[in-house]
CSV table of C-alpha atoms in Angstrom, one decimal:
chain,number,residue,atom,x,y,z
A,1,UNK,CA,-0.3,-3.0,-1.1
A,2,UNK,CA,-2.7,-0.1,-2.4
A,3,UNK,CA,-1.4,3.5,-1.6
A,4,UNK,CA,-3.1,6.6,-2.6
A,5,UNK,CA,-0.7,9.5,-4.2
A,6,UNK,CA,-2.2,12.8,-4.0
A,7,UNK,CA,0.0,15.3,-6.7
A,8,UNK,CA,-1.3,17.8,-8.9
A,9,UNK,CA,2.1,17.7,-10.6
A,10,UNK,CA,1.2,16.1,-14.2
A,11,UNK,CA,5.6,15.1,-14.4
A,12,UNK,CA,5.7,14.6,-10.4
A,13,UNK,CA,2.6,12.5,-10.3
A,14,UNK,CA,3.2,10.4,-13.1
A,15,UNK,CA,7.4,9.2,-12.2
A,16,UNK,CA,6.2,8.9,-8.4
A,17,UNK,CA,3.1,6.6,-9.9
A,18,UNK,CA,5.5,4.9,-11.8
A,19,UNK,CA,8.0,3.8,-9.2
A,20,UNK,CA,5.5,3.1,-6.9
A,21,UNK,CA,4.1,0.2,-9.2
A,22,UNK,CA,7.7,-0.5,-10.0
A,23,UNK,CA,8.6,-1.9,-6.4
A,24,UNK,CA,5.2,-3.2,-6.2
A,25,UNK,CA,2.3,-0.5,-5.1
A,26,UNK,CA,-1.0,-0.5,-6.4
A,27,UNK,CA,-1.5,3.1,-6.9
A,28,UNK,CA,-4.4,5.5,-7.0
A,29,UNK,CA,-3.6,8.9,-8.3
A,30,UNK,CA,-6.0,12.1,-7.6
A,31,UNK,CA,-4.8,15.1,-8.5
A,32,UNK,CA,-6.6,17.3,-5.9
A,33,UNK,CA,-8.1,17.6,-2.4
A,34,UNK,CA,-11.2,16.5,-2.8
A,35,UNK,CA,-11.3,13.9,-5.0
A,36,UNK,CA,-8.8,13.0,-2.2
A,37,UNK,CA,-11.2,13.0,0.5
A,38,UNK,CA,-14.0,10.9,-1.3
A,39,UNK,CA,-10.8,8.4,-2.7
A,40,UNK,CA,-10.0,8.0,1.0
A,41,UNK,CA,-13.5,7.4,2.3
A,42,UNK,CA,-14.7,5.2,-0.5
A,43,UNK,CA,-11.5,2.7,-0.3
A,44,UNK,CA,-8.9,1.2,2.4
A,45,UNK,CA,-5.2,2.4,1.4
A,46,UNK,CA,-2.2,1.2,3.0
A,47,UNK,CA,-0.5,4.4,2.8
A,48,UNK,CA,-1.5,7.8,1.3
A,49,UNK,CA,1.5,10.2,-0.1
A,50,UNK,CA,-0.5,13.9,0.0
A,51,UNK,CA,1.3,17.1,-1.5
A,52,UNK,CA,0.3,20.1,0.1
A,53,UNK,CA,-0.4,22.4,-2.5
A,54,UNK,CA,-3.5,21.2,-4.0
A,55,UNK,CA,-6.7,22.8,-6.2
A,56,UNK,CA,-10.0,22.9,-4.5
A,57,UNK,CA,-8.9,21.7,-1.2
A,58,UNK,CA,-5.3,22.2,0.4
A,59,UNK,CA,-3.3,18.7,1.7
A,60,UNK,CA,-3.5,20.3,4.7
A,61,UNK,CA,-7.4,20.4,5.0
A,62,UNK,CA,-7.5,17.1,4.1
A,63,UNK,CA,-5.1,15.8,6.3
A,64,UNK,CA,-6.6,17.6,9.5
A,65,UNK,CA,-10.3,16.1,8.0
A,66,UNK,CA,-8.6,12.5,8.1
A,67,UNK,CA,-7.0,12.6,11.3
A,68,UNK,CA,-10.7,14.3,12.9
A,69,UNK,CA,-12.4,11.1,11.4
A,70,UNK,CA,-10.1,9.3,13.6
A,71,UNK,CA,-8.7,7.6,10.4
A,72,UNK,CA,-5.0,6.5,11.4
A,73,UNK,CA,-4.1,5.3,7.7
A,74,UNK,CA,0.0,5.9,7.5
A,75,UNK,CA,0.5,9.5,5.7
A,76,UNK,CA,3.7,11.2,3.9
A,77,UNK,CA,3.4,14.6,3.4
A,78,UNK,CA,6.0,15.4,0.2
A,79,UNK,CA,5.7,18.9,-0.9
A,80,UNK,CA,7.7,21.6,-1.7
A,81,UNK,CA,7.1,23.8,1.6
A,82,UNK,CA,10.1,23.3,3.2
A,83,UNK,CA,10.2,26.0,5.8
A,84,UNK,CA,10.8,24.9,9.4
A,85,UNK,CA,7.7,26.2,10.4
A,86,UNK,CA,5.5,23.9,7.6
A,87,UNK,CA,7.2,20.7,8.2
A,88,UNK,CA,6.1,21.5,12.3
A,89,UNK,CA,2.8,22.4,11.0
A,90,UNK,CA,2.3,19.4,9.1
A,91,UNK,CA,3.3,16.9,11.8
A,92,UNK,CA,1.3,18.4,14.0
A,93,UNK,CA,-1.4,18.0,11.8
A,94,UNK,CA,-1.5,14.4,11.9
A,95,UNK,CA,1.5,13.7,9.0
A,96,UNK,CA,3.3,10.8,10.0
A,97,UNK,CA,6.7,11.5,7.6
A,98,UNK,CA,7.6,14.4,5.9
A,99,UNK,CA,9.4,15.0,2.5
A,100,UNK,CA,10.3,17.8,0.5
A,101,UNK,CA,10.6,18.2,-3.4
A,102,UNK,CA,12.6,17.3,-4.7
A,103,UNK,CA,13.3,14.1,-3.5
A,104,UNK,CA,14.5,10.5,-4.8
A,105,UNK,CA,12.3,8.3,-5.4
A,106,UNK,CA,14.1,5.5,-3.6
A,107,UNK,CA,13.9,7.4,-0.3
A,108,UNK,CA,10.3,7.7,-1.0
A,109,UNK,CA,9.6,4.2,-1.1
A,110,UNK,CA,12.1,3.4,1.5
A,111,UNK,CA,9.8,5.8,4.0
A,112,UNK,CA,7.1,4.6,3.0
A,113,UNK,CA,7.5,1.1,3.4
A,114,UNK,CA,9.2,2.1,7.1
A,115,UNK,CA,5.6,3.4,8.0
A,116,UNK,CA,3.7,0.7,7.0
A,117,UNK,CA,6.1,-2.1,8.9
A,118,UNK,CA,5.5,0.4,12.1
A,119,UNK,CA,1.6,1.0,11.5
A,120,UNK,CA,1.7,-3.4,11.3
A,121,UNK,CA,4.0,-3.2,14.5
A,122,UNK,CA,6.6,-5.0,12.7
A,123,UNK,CA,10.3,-4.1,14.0
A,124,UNK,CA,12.3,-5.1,10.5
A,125,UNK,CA,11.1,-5.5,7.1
A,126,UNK,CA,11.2,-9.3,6.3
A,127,UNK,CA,7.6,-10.6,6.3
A,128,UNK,CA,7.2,-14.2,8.3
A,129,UNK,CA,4.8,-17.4,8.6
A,130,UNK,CA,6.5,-20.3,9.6
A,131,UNK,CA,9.2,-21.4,6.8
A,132,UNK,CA,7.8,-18.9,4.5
A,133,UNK,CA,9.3,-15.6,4.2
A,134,UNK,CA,9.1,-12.4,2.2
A,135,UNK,CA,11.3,-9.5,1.5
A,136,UNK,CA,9.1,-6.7,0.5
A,137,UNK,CA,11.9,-4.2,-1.0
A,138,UNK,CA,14.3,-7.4,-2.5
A,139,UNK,CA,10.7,-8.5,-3.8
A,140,UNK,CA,11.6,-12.1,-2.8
A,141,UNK,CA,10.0,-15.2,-1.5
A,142,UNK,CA,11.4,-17.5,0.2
A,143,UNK,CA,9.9,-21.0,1.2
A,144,UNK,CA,12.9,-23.0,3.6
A,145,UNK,CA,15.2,-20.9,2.5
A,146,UNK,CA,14.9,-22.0,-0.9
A,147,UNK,CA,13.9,-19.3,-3.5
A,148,UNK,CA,9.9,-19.0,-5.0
A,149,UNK,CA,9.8,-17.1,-8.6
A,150,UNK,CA,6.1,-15.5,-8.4
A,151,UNK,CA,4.2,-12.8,-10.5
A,152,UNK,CA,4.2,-9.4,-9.2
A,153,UNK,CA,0.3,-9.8,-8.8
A,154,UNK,CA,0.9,-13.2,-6.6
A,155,UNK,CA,3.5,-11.3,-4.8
A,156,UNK,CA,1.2,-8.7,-3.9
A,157,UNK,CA,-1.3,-11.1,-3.2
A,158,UNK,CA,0.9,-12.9,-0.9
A,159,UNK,CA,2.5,-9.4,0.8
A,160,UNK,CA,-1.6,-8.6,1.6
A,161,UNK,CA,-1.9,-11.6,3.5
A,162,UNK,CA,1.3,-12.4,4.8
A,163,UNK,CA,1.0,-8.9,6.5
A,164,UNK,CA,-1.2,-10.5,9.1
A,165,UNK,CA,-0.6,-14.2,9.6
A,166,UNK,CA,-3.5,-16.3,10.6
A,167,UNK,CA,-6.1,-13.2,10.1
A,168,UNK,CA,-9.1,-14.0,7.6
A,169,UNK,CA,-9.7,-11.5,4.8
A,170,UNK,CA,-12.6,-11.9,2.8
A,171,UNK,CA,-12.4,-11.7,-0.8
A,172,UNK,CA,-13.8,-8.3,-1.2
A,173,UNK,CA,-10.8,-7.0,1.0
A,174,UNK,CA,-8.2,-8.6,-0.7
A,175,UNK,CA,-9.8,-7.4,-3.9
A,176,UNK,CA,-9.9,-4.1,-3.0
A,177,UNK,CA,-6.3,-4.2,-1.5
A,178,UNK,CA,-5.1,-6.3,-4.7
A,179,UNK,CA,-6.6,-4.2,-7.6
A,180,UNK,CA,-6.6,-0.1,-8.0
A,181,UNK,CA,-8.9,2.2,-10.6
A,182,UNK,CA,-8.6,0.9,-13.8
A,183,UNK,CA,-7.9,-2.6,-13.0
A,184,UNK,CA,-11.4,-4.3,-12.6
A,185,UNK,CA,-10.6,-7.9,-12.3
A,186,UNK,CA,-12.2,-10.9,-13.6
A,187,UNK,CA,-15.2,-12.6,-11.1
A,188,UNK,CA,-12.2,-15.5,-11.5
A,189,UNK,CA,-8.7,-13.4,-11.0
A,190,UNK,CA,-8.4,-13.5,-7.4
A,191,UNK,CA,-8.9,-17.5,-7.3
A,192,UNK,CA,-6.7,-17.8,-10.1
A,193,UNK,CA,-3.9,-16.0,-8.3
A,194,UNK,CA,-4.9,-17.9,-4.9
A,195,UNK,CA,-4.4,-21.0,-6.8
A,196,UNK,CA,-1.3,-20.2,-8.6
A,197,UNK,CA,-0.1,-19.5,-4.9
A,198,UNK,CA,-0.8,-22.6,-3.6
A,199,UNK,CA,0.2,-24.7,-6.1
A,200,UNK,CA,3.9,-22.8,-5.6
A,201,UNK,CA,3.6,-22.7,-1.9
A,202,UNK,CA,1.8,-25.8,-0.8
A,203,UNK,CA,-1.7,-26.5,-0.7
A,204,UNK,CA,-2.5,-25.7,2.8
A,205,UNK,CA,0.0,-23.1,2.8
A,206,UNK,CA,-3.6,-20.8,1.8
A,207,UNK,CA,-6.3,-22.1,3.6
A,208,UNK,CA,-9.8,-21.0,2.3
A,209,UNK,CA,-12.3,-20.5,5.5
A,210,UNK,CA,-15.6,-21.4,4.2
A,211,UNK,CA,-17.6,-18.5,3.5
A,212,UNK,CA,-15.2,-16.1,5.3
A,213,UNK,CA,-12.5,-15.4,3.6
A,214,UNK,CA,-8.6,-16.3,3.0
A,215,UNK,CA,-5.6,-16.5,5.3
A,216,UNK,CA,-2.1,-18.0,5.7
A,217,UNK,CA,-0.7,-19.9,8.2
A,218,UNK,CA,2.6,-22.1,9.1
C-alpha cells in the first residue's frame, strides 16, 4: 500500500520512511506543504501521515484544503503540538488519528494500518478470499492454511488486490498503488509479479479481465 509521509524533519522523516517500507509501505516523502498538496492531487495514497509544522504551507492548511476537496483519504496527524487544544483543532479539521512526537514507530504503523482496515470497512486485520488469507502486520500468506513464502513486492501486490475481492483494477492503478517516486518499473514488472503470483497461488486464483484490468477471487 502507498502512503504519503509529510516531515520536514531530515532524522524524523528518514527512520519513519524507513519503517514504513520495513512492514511493507510504499512511501512518498515531501518535506513541505505544498509539494504536499500537488503529491496528493497528482497520485492515490492509502494513507497520508502529515506533521503540522511545515515550510511554505502549514499541515494544517493542507489538511483543511483536502478535506474541502471532499478527499476522504485516511490521515494521521503526528506532530509535536501536543496541547489539548491542537489535538481538538486538528480532528476537527478533518485528521482522522492523532500522534505526538515523539512516538514509536510500531504504534505508528499499528494506527495506521487500523485506519486503513476501517476506511476498507474491515472489522479485524486478516485480509480474506476464499481459502486465501493475508496477515498484513505478520506479513503472511496463507493459502488452506498452509503457508505461501512471497517477495515483499508480490506481497504488496497481493495486499492491493486482496483489499477488495472480486473488484477490477486496471493496471495503471495497481502500478500506481504498487510503485512510489523513484521506483519506475519495467513496461514488464507488474506481469512478472502477476505471474509469479499465480504460479504460487493457482492460476485462476488472478484472473486477468480482458482489457480491464486484474482481480482476485475464491
Amino acid at each position: 500500500m502507498r502512503v504519503l509521509l509529510v516531515e520536514d524533519d531530515p532524522m524524523v522523516g528518514d527512520a519513519v520512511r524507513k519503517g514504513l517500507m520495513g512492514a511493507g509501505f510504499t512511501v512518498d516523502w515531501v518535506r513541505d506543504g505544498h509539494a504536499a498538496e500537488l503529491a496528493l492531487e497528482a497520485n492515490q495514497y492509502a494513507a497520508c501521515v502529515l506533521d503540522l509544522g511545515l515550510p511554505r504551507r502549514d499541515g494544517m492548511e493542507v489538511l483543511h484544503a483536502l478535506r474541502k476537496r471532499e478527499n476522504a483519504l485516511p490521515v494521521i496527524v503526528v506532530t509535536a503540538r501536543d496541547a489539548v487544544s491542537d489535538r481538538i483543532a486538528g480532528l476537527n479539521a478533518g485528521a482522522d488519528d492523532y500522534l505526538t512526537k515523539p512516538f514509536d514507530l510500531d504504534e505508528l504503523i499499528a494506527r495506521i494500518r487500523a485506519l486503513m482496515r476501517r476506511n476498507a470497512g474491515r472489522a479485524q486485520s486478516l485480509m480474506q478470499c476464499g481459502e486465501l488469507t493475508l496477515d498484513p502486520e505478520k506479513r503472511e500468506v496463507r493459502l488452506a492454511g498452509e503457508t505461501v513464502p512471497l517477495s515483499a513486492r508480490e506481497l504488496a501486490l497481493l495486499e492491493i488486490l486482496i483489499a477488495k475481492p472480486g473488484a477490477v483494477l486496471s493496471r495503471e492503478a495497481l502500478e500506481e498503488r504498487l510503485f512510489g517516486w523513484g521506483e519506475e518499473p519495467a513496461s514488464n514488472a507488474l506481469e512478472v509479479h502477476l505471474h509469479n503470483l499465480r504460479r504460487k497461488l493457482g492460476p485462476e486464483r488472478i484472473r486477468n479481465v480482458r482489457g480491464v484490468g486484474y482481480k482476485v477471487v475464491p
